[in-house]
Coordinates of C-alpha atoms in Angstrom, one line a residue:
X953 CA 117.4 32.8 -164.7
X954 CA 116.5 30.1 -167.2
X955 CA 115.8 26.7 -166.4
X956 CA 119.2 26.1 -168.3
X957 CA 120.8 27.6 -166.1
X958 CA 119.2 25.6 -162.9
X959 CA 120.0 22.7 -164.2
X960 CA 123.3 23.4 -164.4
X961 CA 123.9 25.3 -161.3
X962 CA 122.5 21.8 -159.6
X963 CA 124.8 19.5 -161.7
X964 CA 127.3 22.2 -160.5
X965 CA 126.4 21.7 -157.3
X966 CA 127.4 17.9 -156.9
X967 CA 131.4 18.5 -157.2
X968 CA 131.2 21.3 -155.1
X969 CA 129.7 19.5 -152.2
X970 CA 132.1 16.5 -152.9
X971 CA 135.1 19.1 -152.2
X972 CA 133.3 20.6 -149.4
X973 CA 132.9 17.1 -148.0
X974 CA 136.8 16.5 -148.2
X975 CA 137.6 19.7 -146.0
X976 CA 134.9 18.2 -143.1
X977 CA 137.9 15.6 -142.1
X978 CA 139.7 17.3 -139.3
X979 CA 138.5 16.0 -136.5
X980 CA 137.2 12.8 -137.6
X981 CA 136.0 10.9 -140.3
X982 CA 132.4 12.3 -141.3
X983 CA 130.9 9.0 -143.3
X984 CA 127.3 9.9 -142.8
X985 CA 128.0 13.7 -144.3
X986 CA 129.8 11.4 -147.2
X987 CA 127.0 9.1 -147.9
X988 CA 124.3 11.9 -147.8
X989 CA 126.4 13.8 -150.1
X990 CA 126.7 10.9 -152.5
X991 CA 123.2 10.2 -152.4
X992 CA 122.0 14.1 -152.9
X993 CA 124.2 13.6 -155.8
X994 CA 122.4 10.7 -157.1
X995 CA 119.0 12.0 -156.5
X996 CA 119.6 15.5 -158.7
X997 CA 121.0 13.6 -161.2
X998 CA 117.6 11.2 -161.4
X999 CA 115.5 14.6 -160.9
X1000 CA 117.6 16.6 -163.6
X1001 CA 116.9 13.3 -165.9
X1002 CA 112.7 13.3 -165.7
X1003 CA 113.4 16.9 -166.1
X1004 CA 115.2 16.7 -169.6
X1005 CA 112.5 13.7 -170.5
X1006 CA 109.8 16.7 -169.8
X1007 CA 112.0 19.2 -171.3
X1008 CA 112.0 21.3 -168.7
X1009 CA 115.6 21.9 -169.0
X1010 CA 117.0 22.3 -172.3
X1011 CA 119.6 20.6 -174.0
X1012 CA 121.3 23.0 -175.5
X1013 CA 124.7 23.5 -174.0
X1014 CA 127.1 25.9 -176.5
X1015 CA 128.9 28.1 -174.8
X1016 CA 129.0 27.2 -171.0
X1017 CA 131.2 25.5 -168.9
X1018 CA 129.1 22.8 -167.2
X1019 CA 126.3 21.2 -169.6
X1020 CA 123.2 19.3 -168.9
X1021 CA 123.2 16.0 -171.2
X1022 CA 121.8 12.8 -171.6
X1023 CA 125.1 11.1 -171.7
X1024 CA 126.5 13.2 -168.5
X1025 CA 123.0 12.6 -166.4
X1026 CA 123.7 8.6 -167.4
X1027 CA 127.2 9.1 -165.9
X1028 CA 126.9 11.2 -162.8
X1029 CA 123.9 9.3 -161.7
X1030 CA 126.1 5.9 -162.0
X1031 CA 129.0 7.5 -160.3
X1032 CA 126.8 9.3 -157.8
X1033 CA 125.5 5.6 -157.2
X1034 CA 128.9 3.9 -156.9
X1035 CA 130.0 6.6 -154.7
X1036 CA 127.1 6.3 -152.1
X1037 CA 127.8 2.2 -151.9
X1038 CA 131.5 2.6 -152.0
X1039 CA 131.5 4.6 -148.9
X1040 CA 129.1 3.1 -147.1
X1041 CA 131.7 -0.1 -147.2
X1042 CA 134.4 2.2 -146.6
X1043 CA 133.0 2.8 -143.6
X1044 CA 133.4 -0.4 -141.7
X1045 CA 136.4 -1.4 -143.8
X1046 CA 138.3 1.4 -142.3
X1047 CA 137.0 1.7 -138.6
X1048 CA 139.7 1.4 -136.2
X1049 CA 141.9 3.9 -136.8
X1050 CA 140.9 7.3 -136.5
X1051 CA 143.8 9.1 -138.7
X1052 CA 143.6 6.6 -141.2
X1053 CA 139.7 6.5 -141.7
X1054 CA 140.5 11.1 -141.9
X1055 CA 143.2 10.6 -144.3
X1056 CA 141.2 8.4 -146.4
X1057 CA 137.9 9.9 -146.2
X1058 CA 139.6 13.1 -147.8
X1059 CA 141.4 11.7 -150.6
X1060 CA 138.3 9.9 -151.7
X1061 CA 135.9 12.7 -151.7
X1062 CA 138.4 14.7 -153.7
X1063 CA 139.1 12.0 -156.2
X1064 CA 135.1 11.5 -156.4
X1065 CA 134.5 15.8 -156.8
X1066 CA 137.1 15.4 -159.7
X1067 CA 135.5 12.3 -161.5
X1068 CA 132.0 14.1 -161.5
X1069 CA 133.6 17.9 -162.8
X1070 CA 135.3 15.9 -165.6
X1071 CA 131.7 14.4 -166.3
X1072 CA 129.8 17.9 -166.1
X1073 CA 132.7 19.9 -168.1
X1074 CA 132.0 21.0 -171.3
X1075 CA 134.9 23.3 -171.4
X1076 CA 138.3 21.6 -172.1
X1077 CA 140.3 23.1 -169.6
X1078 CA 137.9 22.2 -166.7
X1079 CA 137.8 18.9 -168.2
X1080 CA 141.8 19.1 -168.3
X1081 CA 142.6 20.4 -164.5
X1082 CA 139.4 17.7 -163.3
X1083 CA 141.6 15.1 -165.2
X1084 CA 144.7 15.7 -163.6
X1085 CA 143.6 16.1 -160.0
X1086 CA 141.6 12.3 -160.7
X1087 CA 145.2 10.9 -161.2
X1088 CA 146.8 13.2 -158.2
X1089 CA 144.1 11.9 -155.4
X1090 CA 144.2 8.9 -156.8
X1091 CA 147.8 8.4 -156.4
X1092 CA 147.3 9.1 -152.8
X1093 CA 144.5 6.6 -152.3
X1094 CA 147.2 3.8 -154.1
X1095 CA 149.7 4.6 -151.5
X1096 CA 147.6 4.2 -148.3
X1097 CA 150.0 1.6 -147.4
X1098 CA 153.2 3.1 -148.2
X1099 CA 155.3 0.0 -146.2
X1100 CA 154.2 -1.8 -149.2
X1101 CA 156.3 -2.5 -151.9
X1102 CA 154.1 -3.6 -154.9
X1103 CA 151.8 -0.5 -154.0
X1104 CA 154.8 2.0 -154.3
X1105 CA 155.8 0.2 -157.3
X1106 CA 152.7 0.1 -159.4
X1107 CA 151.7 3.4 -157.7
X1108 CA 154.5 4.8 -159.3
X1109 CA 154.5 3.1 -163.1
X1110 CA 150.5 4.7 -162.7
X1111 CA 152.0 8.1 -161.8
X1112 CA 154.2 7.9 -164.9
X1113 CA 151.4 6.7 -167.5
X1114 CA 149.4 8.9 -165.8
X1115 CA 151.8 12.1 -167.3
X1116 CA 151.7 10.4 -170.7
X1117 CA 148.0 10.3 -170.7
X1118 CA 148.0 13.7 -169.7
X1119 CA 150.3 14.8 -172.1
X1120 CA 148.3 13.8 -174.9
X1121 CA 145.1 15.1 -173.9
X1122 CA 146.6 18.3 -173.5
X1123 CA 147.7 17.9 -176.9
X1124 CA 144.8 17.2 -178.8
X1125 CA 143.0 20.1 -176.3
X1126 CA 145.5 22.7 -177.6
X1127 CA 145.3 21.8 -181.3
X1128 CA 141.6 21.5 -181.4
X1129 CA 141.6 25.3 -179.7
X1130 CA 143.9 26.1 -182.6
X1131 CA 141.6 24.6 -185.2
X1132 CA 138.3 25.5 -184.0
X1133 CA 138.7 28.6 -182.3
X1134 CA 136.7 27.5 -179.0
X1135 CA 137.5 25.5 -175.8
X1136 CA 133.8 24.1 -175.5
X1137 CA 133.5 20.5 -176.2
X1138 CA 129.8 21.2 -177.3
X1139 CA 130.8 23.5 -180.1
X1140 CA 133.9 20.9 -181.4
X1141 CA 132.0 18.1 -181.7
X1142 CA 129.2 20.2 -183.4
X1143 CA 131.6 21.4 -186.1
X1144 CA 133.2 18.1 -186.9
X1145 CA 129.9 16.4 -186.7
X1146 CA 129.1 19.0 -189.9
X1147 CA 132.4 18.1 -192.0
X1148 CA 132.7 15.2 -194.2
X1149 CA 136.8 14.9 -193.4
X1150 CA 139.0 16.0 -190.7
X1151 CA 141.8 18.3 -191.1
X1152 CA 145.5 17.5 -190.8
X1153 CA 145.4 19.0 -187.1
X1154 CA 142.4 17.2 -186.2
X1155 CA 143.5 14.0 -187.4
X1156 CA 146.6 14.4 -185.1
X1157 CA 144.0 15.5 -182.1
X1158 CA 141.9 12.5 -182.6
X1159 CA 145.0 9.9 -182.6
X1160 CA 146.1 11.7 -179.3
X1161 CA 143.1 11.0 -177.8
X1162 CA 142.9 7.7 -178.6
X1163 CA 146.4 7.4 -177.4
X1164 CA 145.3 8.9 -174.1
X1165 CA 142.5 6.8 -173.6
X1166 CA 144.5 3.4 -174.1
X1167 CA 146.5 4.8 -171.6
X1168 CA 144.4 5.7 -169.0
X1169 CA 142.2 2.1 -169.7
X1170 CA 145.6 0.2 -169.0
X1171 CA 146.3 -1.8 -171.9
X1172 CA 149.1 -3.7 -173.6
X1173 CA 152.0 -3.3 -172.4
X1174 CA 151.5 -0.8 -170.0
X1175 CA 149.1 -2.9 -167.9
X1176 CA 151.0 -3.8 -164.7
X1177 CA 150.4 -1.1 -162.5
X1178 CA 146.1 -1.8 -162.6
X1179 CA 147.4 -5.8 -161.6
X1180 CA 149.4 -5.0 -158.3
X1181 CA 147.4 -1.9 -157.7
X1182 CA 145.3 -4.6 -155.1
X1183 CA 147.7 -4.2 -152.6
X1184 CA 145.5 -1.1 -151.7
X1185 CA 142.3 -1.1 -149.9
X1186 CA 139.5 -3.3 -151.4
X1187 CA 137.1 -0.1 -151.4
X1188 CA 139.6 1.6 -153.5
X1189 CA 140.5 -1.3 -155.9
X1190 CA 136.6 -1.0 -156.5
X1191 CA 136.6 2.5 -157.2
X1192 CA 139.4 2.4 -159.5
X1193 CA 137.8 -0.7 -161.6
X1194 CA 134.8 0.5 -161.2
X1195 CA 134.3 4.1 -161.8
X1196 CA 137.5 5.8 -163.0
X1197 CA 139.4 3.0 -165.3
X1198 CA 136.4 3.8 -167.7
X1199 CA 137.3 7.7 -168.2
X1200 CA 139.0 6.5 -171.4
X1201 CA 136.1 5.4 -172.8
X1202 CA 134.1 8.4 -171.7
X1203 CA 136.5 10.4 -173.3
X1204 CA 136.4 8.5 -177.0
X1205 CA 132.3 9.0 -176.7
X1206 CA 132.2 13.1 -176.0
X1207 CA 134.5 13.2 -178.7
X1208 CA 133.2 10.7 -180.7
X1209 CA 133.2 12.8 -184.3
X1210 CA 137.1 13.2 -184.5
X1211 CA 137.1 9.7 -183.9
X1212 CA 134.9 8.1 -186.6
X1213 CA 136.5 10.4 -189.2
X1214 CA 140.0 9.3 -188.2
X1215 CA 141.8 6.0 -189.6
X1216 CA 144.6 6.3 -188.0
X1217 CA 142.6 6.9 -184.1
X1218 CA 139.9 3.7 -185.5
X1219 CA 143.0 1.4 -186.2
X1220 CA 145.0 2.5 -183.0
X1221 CA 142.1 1.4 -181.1
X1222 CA 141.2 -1.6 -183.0
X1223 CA 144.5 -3.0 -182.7
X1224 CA 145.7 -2.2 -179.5
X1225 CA 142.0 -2.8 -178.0
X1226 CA 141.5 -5.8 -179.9
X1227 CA 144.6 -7.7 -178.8
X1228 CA 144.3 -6.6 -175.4
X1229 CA 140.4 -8.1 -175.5
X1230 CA 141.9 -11.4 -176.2
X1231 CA 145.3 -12.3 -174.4
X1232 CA 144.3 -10.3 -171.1
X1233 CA 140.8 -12.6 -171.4
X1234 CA 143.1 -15.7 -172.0
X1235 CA 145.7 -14.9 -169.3
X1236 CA 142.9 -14.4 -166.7
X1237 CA 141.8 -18.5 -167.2
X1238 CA 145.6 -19.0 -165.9
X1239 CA 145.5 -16.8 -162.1
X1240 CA 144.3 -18.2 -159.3
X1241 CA 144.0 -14.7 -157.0
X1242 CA 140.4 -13.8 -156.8
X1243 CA 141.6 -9.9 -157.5
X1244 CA 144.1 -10.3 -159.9
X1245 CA 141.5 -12.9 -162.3
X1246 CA 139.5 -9.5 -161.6
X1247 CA 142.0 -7.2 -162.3
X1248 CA 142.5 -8.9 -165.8
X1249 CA 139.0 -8.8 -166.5
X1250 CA 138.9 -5.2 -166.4
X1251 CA 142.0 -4.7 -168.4
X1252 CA 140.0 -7.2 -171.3
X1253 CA 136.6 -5.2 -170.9
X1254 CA 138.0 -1.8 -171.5
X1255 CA 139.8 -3.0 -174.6
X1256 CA 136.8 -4.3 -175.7
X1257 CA 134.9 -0.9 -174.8
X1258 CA 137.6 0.9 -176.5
X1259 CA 137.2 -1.6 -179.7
X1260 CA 133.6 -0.5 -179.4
X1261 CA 134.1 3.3 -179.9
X1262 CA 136.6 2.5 -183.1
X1263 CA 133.8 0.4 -184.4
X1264 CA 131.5 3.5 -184.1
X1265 CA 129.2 1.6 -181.4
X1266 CA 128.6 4.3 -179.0
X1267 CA 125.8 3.5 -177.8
X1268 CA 127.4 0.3 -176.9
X1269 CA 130.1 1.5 -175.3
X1270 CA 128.3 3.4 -173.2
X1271 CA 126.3 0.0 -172.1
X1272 CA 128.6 -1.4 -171.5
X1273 CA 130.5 1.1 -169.5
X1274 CA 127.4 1.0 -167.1
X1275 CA 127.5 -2.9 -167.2
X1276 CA 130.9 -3.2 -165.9
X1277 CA 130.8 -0.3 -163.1
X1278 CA 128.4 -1.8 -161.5
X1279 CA 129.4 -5.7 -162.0
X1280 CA 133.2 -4.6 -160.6
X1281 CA 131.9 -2.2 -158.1
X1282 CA 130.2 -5.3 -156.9
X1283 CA 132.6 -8.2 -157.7
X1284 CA 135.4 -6.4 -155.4
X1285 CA 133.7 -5.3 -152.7
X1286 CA 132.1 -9.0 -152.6
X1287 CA 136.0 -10.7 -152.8
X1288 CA 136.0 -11.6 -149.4
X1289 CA 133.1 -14.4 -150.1
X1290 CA 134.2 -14.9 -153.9
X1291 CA 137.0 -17.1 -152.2
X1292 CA 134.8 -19.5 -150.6
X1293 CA 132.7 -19.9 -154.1
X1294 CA 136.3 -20.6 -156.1
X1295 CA 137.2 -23.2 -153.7
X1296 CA 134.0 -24.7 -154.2
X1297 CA 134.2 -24.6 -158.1
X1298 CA 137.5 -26.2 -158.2
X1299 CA 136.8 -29.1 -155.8
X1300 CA 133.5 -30.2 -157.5
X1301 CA 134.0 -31.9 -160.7
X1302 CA 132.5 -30.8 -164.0
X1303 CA 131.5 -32.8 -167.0
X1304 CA 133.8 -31.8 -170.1
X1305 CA 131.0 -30.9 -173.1
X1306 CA 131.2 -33.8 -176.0
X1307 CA 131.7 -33.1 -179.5
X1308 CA 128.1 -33.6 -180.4
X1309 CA 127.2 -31.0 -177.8
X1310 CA 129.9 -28.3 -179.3
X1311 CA 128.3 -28.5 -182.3
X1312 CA 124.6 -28.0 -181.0
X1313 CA 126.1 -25.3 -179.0
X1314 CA 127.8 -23.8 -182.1
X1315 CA 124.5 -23.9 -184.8
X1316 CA 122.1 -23.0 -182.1
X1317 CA 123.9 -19.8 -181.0
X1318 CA 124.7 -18.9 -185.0
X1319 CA 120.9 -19.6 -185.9
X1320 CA 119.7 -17.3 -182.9
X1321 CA 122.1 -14.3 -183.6
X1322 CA 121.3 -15.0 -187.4
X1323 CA 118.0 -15.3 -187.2
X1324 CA 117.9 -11.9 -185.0
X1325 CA 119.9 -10.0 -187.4
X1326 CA 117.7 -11.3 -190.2
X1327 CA 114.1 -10.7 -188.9
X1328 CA 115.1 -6.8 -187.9
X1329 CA 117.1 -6.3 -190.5
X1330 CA 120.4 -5.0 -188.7
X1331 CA 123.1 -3.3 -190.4
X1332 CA 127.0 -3.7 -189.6
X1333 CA 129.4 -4.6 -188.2
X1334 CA 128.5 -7.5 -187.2
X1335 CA 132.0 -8.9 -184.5
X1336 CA 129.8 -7.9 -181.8
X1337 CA 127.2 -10.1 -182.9
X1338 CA 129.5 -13.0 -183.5
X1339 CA 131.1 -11.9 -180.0
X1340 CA 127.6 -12.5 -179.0
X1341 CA 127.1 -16.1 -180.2
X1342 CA 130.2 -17.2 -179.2
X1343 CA 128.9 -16.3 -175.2
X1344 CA 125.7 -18.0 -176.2
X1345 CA 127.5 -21.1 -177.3
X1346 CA 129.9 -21.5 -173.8
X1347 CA 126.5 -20.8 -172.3
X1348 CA 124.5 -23.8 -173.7
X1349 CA 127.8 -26.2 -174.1
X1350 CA 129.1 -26.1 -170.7
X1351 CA 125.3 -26.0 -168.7
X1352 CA 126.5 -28.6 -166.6
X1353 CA 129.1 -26.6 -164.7
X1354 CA 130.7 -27.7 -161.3
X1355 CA 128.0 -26.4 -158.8
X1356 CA 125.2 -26.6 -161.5
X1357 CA 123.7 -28.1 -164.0
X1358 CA 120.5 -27.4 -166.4
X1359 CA 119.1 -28.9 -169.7
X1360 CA 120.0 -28.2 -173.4
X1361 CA 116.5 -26.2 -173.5
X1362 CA 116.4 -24.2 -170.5
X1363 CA 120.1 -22.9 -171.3
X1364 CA 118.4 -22.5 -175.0
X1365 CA 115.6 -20.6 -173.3
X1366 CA 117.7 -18.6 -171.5
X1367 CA 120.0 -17.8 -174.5
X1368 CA 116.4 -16.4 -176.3
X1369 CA 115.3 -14.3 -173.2
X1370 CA 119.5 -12.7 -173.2
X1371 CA 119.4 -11.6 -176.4
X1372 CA 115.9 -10.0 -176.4
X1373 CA 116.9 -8.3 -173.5
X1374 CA 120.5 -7.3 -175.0
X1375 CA 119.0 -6.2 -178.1
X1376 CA 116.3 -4.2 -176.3
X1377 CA 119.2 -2.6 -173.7
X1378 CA 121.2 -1.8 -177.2
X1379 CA 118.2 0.3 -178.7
X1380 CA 117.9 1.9 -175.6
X1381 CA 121.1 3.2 -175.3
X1382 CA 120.8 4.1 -179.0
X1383 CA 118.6 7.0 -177.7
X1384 CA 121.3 8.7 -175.5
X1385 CA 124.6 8.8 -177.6
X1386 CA 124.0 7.3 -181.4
X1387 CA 125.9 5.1 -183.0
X1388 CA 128.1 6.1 -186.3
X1389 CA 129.4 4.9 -189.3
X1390 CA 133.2 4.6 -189.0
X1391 CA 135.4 4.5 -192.0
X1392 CA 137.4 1.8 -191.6
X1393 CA 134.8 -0.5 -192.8
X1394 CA 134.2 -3.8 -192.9
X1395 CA 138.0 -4.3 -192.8
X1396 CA 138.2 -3.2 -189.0
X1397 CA 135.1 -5.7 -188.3
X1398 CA 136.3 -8.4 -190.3
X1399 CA 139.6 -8.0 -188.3
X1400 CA 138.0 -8.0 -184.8
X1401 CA 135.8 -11.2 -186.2
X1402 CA 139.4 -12.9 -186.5
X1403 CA 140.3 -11.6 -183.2
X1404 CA 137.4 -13.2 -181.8
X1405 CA 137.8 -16.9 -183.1
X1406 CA 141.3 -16.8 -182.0
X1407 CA 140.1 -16.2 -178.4
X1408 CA 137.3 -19.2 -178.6
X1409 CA 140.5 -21.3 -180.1
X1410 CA 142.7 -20.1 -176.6
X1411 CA 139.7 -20.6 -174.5
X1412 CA 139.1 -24.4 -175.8
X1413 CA 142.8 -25.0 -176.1
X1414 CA 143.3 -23.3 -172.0
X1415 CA 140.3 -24.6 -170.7
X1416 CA 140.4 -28.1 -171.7
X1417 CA 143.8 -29.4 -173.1
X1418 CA 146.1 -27.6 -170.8
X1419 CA 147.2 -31.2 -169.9
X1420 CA 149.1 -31.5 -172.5
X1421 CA 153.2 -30.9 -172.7
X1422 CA 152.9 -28.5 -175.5
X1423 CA 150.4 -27.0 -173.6
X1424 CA 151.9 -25.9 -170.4
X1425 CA 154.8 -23.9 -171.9
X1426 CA 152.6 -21.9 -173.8
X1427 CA 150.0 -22.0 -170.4
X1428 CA 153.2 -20.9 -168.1
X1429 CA 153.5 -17.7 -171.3
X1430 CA 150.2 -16.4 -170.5
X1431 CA 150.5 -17.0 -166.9
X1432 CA 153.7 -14.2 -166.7
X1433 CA 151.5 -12.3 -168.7
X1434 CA 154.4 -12.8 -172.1
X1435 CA 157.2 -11.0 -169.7
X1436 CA 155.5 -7.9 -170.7
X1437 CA 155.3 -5.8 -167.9
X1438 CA 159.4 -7.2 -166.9
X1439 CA 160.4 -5.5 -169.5
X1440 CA 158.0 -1.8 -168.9
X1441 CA 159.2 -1.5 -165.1
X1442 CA 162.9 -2.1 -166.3
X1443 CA 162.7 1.2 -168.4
X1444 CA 160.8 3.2 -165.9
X1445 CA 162.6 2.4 -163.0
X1446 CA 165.8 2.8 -165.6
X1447 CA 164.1 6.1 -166.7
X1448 CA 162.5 7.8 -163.6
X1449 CA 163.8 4.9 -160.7
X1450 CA 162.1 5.5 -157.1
X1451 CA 162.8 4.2 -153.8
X1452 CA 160.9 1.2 -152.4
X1453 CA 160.3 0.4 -149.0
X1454 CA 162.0 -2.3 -147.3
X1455 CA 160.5 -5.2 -146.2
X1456 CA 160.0 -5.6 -142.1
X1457 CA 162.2 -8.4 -141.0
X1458 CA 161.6 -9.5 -137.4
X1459 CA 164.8 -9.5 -135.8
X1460 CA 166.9 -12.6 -135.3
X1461 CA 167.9 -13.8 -131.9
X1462 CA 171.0 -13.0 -131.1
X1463 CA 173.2 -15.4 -128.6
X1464 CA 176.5 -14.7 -127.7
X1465 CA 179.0 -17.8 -128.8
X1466 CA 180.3 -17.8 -125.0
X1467 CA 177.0 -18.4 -123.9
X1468 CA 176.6 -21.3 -126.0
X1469 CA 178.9 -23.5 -124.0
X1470 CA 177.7 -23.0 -120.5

């Protein structure tokens, strides 16, 4: 047996033992089986890593069904890692009840066995059945609490989406079988990663995964059901924003040849991803609920991940997808205290930036990026850069904030030492999954680049004349999110209705009249 083979028989290994886990739940809740599980998991992922740095195990994955990568090592170790601290939370969240803690220690560890298969797979169908079993033990996880009603409702718009992303990535499975002969992803993107054009078929295969990925990354209009999805446990809001809300992006970057080869897929993405970027980032300035601002967030991130891919950033993407696992994992497991902190931020004042300091902001933050894309002589597109300086520039022109405040040069300092580090972070990455050159151009980038100054207008405009009367009609519109998800639970429940729960009403006192007049 080759070492090819060991390698993945151990990547093999980790699913298994997650589904293994699950059947362990009978009698009681095993947590300490689950964590060591989780962190065996993580620990062959960081071993099969130094191995593929020594090339002990080869890379070289055509043909099989599981396949040792250095994207999929990346991605089980980070969901390996999530797992481990997600269930050590879980827990002490869920101590108490006995039945409870059994029926959700066994959903989890079946929804975590079917995120890492669908990161091992390298054979379509796997990578199809793993897909649909995330979104089954998912759906089970969402309804912990069936007595509540915003649960069941957005537990049952995700069910629906759920089908339509399914649908379409069984689509553009079958047609690429039909066009390239082969169910192994390895082989695909191999072949199209040799052709200078897609075919018809595999145009329609790329848009269908793009398609599928909007879907499952919840944006515009079909967000809704990732905002009330809180109502479930606070271990598995985490695990949801966290770990399986970026499958869409995973998705785009194993199959990132069709998608660089395809307009149509690029301006899908662009479009849909780019105005979700914007309004879901502006609409989160407007909530006050600790999860739902976060809840938002994710819904902006993942459009801007998405944007990513149709820019042929890859590498990017995949940084990023990193970045926000483990930024969510920890920003909803730490909600509890986040509350105290808000309250503090809103009843300290800040000091508003002046003019003068806008523009020092503004020239500053250009010069850097500039002056960085200059000296190492970086190539397009260039939105992410320009994303980059307008960060830079809040950074420096809001320094005195309500709990802190620090000097024009240390914020300056700071800006420096961020983009080193980015930059550095960026090249890194470059040497797991490549970037490519797209063919929409400098037409997509110029068009993300407008998207971009329209969200630093909204973010002045929201952040620091919402005062106005003009302003708080347009303020109460982003609050209700433009009416948008209204109008997409009207047509599913008008489509595929459900019953809700009904509410629990104590019961009234009842006094006979006759009694009244004694």
């Amino acid at each position: 047996m080759n070492m090819q083979w060991v390698g993945a028989s151990m990547m093999l290994l980790i699913p298994v033992l997650f589904f293994i886990g699950a059947l362990t739940n009978e009698r009681r809740a095993n947590w300490r089986l689950a964590s060591a599980i989780s962190l065996l998991g993580l620990f062959l992922s960081v071993f099969l890593g130094i191995a593929v740095y020594f090339e002990w195990v080869n890379l070289s994955i055509s043909g099989q069904w599981v396949g040792v990568s250095k994207m999929s090592l990346v991605m089980l170790g980070l969901v390996c890692f999530i797992a481990f601290v997600n269930i050590r939370y879980s827990s002490a969240y869920m101590a108490g009840n006995i039945d409870e803690e059994k029926r959700y220690l066994r959903w989890l560890m079946v929804t975590l066995g079917s995120v890492v298969t669908v990161i091992i797979s390298n054979h379509m169908l796997l990578l199809m059945v793993a897909w649909i079993a995330i979104s089954l033990s998912l759906h089970r996880l969402l309804v912990f609490f069936p007595n509540r009603q915003r649960a069941v409702l957005a537990s049952h718009k995700k069910f629906i989406f759920a089908r339509v992303a399914e649908a379409c990535l069984l689509g553009a499975i079958l047609i690429l079988y039909y066009e390239h002969g082969t169910w192994f992803i390895s082989d695909i993107y191999q072949n199209v990663s040799l052709s200078a054009s897609l075919t018809t078929p595999d145009q329609f295969a790329a848009m269908l995964l793009a398609l599928a990925a909007l879907v499952k990354c919840a944006q515009l209009p079909l967000h809704g059901w990732l905002i009330q999805v809180v109502e479930a446990p606070t271990p598995v809001s985490a695990l949801l924003h966290a770990g399986i809300i970026n499958l869409g992006g995973y998705l785009l970057i194993i199959f990132a040849p069709l998608i660089v080869l395809s307009d149509m897929a690029q301006w899908i993405l662009l479009v849909v991803g780019g105005i979700t970027t914007v309004l879901a980032a502006l609409v989160m300035m407007t909530r006050t609920s600790v999860k739902v601002r976060l809840a938002w967030s994710t819904m902006s991130q993942m459009g801007l991940m998405l944007v990513e891919c149709a820019l042929g950033l890859f590498e990017l993407a995949l940084l990023h997808l990193v970045a926000h696992s483990c930024y969510k994992a920890y920003a909803f497991l730490n909600a509890g205290s986040e509350v105290e902190s808000s309250m503090k931020r809103r009843l300290s004042r800040s000091v508003a930036p002046s003019v003068k300091e806008w523009w020092f902001a503004g020239i500053v933050s250009v010069a850097m990026v500039v002056s960085l894309i200059w000296v190492a002589d970086l190539s397009g597109p260039y939105s992410p850069w320009l994303l980059f300086a307008i960060a830079l520039t809040l950074l420096i022109a809001e320094r005195r904030g309500r709990l802190t405040s620090s000097s024009a040069i240390g914020m300056v300092g700071l800006g420096v030492v961020l983009l080193v580090v980015y930059s550095l972070q960026k090249n890194g990455a470059s040497f797991i999954v490549p970037s490519m050159e797209t063919s929409v151009g400098w037409i997509g980038d110029l068009w993300i680049g407008f998207l971009l100054i329209m969200f630093m207008v909204g973010y002045l405009l929201l952040r620091y004349h919402s005062e106005h009367i003009w302003m708080r009609k347009v303020r109460r519109a982003f609050y209700a999110g433009f009416y948008l998800d209204e109008w997409v639970t009207r047509l599913n429940l008008r489509i595929y209705p459900t019953k809700l729960p009904v509410r629990f009403k104590p019961k009234k006192l009842q006094v006979p009249k006759e009694e009244l007049f004694q």
